[in-house]
PDB file of C-alpha atoms in Angstrom:
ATOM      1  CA  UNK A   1     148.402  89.041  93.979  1.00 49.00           C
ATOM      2  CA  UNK A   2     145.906  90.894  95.956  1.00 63.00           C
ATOM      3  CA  UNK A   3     145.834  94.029  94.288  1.00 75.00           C
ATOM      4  CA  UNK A   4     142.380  96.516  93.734  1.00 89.00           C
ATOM      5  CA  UNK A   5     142.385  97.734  90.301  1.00 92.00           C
ATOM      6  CA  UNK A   6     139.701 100.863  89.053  1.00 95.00           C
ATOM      7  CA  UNK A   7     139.578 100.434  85.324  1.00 95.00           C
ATOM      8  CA  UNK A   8     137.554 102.614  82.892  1.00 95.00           C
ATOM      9  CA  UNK A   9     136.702 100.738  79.631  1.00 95.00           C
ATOM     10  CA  UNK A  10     134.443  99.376  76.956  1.00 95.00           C
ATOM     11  CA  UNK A  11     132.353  95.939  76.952  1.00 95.00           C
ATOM     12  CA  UNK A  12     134.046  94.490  74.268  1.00 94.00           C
ATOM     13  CA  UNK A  13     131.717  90.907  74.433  1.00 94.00           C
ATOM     14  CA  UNK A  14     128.343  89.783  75.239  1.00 95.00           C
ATOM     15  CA  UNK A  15     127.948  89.046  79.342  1.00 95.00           C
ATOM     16  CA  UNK A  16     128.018  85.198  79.958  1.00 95.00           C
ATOM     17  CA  UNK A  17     125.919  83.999  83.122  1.00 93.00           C
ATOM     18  CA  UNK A  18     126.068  80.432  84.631  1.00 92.00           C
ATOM     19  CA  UNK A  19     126.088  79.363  87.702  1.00 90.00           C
ATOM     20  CA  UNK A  20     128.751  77.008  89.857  1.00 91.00           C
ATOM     21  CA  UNK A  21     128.243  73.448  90.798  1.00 92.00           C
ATOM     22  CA  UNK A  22     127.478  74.944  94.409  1.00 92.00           C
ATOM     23  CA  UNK A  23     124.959  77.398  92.902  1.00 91.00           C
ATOM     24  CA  UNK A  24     127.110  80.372  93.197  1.00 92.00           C
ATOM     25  CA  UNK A  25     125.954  82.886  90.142  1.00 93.00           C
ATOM     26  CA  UNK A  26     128.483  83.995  88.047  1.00 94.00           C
ATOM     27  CA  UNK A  27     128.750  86.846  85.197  1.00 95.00           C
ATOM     28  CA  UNK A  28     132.162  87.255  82.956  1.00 96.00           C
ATOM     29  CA  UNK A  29     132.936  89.911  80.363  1.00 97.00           C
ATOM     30  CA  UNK A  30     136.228  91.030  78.252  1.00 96.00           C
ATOM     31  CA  UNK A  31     136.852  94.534  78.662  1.00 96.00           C
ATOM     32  CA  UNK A  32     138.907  96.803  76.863  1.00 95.00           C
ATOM     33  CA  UNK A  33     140.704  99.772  78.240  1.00 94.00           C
ATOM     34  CA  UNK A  34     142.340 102.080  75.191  1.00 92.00           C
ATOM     35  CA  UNK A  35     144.893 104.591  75.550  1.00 91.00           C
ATOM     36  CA  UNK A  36     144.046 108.019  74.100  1.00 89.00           C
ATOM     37  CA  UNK A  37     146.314 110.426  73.711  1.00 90.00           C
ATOM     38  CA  UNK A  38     146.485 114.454  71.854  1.00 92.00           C
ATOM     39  CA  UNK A  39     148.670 114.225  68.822  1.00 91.00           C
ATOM     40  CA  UNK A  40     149.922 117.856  68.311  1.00 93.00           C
ATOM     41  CA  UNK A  41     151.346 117.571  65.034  1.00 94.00           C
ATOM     42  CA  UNK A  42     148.496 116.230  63.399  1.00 93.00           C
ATOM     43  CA  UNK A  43     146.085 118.089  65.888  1.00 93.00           C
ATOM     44  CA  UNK A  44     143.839 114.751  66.115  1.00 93.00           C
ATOM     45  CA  UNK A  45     142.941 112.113  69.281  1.00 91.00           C
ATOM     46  CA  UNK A  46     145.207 109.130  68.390  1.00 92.00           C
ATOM     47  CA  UNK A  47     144.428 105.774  69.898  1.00 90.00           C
ATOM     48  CA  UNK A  48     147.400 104.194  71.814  1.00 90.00           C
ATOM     49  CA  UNK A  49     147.266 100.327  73.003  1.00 91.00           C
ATOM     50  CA  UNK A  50     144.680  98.337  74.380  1.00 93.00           C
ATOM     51  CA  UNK A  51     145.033  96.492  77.743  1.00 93.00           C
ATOM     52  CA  UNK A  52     142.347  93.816  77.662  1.00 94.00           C
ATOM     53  CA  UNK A  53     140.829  92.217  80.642  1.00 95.00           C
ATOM     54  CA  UNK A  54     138.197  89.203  81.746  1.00 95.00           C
ATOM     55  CA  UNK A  55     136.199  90.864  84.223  1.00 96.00           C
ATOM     56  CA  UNK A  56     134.225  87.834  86.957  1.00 96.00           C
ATOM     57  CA  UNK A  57     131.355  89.053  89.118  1.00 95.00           C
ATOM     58  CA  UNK A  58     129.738  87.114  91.454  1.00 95.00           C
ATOM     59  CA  UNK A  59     126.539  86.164  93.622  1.00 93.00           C
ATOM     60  CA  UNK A  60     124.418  89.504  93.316  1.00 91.00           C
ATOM     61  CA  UNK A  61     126.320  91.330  91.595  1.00 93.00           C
ATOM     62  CA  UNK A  62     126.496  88.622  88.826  1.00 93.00           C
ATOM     63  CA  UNK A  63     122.378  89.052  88.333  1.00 91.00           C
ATOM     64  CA  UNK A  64     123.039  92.990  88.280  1.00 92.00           C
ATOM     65  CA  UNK A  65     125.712  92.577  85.408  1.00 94.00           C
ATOM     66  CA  UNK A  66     124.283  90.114  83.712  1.00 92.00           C
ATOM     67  CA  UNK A  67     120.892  92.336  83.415  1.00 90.00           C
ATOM     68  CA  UNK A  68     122.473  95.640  82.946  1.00 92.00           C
ATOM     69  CA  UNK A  69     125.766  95.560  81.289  1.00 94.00           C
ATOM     70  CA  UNK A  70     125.386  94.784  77.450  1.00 94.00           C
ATOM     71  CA  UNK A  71     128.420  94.685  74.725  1.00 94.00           C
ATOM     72  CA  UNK A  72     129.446  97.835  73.745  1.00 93.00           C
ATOM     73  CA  UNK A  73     128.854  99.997  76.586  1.00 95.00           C
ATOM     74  CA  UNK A  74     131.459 102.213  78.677  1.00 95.00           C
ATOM     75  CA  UNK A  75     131.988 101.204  82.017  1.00 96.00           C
ATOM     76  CA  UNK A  76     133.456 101.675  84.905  1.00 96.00           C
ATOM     77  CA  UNK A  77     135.430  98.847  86.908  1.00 97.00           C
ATOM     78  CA  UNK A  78     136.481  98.136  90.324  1.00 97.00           C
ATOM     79  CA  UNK A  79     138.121  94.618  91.760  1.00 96.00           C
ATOM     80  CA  UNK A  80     140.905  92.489  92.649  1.00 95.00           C
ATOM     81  CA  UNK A  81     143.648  92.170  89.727  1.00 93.00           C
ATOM     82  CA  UNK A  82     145.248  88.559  89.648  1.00 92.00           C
ATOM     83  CA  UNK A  83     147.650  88.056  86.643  1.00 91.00           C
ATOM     84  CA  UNK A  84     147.455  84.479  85.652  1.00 91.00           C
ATOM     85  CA  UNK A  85     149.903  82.437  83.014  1.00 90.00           C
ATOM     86  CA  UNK A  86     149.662  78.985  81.843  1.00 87.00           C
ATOM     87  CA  UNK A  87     152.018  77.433  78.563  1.00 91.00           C
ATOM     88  CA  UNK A  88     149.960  75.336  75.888  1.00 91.00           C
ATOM     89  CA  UNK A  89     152.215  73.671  73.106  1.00 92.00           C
ATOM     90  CA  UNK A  90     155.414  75.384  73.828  1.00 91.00           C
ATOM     91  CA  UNK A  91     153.810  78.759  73.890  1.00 92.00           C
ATOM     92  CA  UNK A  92     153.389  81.322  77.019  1.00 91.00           C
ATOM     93  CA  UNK A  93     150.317  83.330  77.576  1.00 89.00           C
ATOM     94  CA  UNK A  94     149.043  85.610  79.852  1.00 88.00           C
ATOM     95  CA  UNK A  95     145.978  87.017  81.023  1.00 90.00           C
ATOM     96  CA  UNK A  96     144.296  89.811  83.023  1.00 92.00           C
ATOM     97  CA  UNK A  97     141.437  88.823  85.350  1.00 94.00           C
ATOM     98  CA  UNK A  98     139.538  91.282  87.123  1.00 95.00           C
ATOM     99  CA  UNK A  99     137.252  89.844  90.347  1.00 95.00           C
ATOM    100  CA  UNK A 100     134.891  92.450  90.447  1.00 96.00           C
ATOM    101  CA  UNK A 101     133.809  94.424  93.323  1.00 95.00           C
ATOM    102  CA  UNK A 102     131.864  97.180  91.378  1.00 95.00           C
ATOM    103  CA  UNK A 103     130.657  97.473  88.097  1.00 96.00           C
ATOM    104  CA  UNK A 104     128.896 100.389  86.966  1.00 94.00           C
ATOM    105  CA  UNK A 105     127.806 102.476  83.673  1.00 93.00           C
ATOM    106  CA  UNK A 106     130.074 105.392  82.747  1.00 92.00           C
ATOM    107  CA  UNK A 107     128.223 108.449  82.506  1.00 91.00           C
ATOM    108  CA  UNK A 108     130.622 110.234  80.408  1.00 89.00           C
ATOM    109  CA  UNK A 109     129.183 108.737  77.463  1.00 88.00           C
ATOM    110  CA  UNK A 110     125.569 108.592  78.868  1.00 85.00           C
ATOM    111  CA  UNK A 111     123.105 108.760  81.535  1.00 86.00           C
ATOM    112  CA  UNK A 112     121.483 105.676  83.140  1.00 83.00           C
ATOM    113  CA  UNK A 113     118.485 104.603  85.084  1.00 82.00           C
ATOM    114  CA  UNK A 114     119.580 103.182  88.758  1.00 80.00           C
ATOM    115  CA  UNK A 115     116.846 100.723  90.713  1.00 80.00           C
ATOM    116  CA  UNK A 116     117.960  99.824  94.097  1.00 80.00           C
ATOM    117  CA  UNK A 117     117.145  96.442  95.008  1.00 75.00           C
ATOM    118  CA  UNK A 118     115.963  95.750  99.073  1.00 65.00           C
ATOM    119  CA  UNK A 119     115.595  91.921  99.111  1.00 56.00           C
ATOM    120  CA  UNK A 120     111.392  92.254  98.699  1.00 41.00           C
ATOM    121  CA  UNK A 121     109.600  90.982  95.718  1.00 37.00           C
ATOM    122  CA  UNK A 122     109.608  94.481  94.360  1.00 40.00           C
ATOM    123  CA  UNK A 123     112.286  97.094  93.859  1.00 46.00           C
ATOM    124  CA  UNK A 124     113.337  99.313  96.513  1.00 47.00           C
ATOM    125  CA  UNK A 125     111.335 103.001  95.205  1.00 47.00           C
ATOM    126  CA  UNK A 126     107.810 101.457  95.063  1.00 42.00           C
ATOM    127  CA  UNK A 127     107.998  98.696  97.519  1.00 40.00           C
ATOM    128  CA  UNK A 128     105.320  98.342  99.498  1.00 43.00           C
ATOM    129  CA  UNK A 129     106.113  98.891 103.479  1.00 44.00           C
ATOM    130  CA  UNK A 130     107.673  96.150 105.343  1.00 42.00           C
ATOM    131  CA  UNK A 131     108.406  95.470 108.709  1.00 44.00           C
ATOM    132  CA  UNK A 132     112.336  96.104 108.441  1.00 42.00           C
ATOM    133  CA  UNK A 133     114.426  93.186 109.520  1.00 44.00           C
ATOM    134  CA  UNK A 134     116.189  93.227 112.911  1.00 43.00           C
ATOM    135  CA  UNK A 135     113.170  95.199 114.546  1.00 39.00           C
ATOM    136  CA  UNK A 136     111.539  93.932 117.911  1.00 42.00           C
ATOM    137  CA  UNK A 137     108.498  92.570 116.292  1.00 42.00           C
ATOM    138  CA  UNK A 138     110.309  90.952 113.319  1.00 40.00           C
ATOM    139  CA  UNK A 139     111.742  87.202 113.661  1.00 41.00           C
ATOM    140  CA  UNK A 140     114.491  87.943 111.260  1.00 40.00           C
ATOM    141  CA  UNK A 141     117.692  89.171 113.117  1.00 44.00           C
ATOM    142  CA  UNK A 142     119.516  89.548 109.839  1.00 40.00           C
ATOM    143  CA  UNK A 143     120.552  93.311 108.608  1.00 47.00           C
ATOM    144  CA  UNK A 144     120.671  93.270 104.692  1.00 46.00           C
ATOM    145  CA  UNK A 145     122.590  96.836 105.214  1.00 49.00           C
ATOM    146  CA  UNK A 146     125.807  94.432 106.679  1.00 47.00           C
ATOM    147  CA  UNK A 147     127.910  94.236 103.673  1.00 43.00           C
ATOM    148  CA  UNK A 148     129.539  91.180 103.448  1.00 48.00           C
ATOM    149  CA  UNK A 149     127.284  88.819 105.359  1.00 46.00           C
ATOM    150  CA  UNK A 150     124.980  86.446 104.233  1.00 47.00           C
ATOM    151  CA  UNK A 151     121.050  86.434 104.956  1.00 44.00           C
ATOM    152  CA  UNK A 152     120.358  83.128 107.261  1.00 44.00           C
ATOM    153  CA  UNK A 153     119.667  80.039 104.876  1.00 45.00           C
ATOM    154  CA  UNK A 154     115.760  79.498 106.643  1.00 41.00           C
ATOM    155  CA  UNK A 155     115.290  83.378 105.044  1.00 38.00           C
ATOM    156  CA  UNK A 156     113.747  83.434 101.789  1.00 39.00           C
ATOM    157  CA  UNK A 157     114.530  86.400  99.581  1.00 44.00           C
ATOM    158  CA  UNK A 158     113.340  87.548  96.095  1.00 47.00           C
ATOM    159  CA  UNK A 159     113.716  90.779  94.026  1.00 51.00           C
ATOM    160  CA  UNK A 160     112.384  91.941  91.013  1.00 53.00           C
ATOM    161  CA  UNK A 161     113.938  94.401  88.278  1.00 54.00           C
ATOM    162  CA  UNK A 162     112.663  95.809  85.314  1.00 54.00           C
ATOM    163  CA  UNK A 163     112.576  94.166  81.897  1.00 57.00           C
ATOM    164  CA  UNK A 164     114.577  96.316  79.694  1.00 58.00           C
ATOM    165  CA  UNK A 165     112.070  95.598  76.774  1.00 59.00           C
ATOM    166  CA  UNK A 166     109.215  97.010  78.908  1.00 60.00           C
ATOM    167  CA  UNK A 167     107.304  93.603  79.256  1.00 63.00           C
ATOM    168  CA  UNK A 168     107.098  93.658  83.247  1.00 62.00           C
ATOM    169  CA  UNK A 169     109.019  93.155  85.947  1.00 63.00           C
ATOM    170  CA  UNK A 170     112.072  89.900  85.570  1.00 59.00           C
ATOM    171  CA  UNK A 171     112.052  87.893  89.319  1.00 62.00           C
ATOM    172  CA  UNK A 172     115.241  87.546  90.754  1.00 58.00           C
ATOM    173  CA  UNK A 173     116.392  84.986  92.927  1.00 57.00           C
ATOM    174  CA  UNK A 174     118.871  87.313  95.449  1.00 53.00           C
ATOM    175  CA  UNK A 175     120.784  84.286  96.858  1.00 53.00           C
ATOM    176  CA  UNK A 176     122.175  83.311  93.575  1.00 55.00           C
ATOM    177  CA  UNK A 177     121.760  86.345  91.967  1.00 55.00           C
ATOM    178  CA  UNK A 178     120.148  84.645  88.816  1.00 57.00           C
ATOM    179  CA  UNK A 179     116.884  85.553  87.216  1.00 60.00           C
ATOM    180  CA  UNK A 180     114.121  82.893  88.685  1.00 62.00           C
ATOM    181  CA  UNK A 181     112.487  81.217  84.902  1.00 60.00           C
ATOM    182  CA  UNK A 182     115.158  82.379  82.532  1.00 54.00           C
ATOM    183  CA  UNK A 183     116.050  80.035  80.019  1.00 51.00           C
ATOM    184  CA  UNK A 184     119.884  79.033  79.757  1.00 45.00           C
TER     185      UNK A 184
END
């Protein structure tokens, strides 16, 4: 199945990071999406089902998540749906898996704080200026605004976001998307 899905939802468990045996980051959360719906009789908000889902991020939008997105908050979703089942003693499940494309906070239920990151050591709104890539005096032919492409592997690239507990600035590594000294 190759199907985009936008799902609006709940972080219903902690963000788990790792990374592949080819050193691809990864980031995977459970997600809950609950049906609300205006009971007329009772004049109350009544909560309907919950669809749950195992949303997988990867490369740099892994780092993002796993920085960013904590259990608990509302937020917003947007990836490929594949529907997977597998039978363990006799028994059928099924599960929803959501490769994400986008993840973001839902500002519904609150406002957030967005840093852009520009591939320097610092992020993009207090970066120092730097020859931009592609331009006739820079060696680097490689435009970081092509989405989907990959920076050459002789280019080294690092980032750095803020510490959420106000201790200084966390060093990310942008090719794996993980944070560069964090312990596992």
């Amino acid at each position: 199945m190759n199907d985009m899905i936008s799902v609006r939802g709940f972080v219903a468990s902690e963000v788990k990071s790792s990374t592949t045996t080819r050193g691809t980051a990864t980031a995977s959360f459970r997600l809950g999406t609950t049906e609300r719906r205006y009971d007329r009789a009772t004049s109350t908000w009544v909560d309907g089902n919950t669809n749950w889902y195992t949303v997988q991020s990867f490369r740099f939008l892994a780092g993002h998540v796993g920085c960013s997105i904590k259990k608990g908050q509302r937020v917003l979703v947007m990836g490929r749906l594949r529907l997977r089942q597998w039978e363990h003693e006799g028994r059928v499940y099924h599960v929803a898996e959501i490769d994400a494309e986008s993840v973001g906070h839902d500002l519904m239920w609150g406002s957030a704080n967005f840093t852009r990151m520009n591939g320097t050591s610092a992020p993009a709104d207090s970066a120092p200026p730097v020859e931009a890539p592609g331009t006739p005096d820079s060696n680097n032919e490689w435009d970081p605004e092509d989405q989907g492409t990959n920076p050459p592997e002789d280019v080294s690239i690092a980032s750095t976001i803020d510490n959420p507990d106000g201790t200084g600035p966390l060093l990310v590594n942008t090719t794996t998307g993980e944070l560069v000294g964090a312990g596992v």
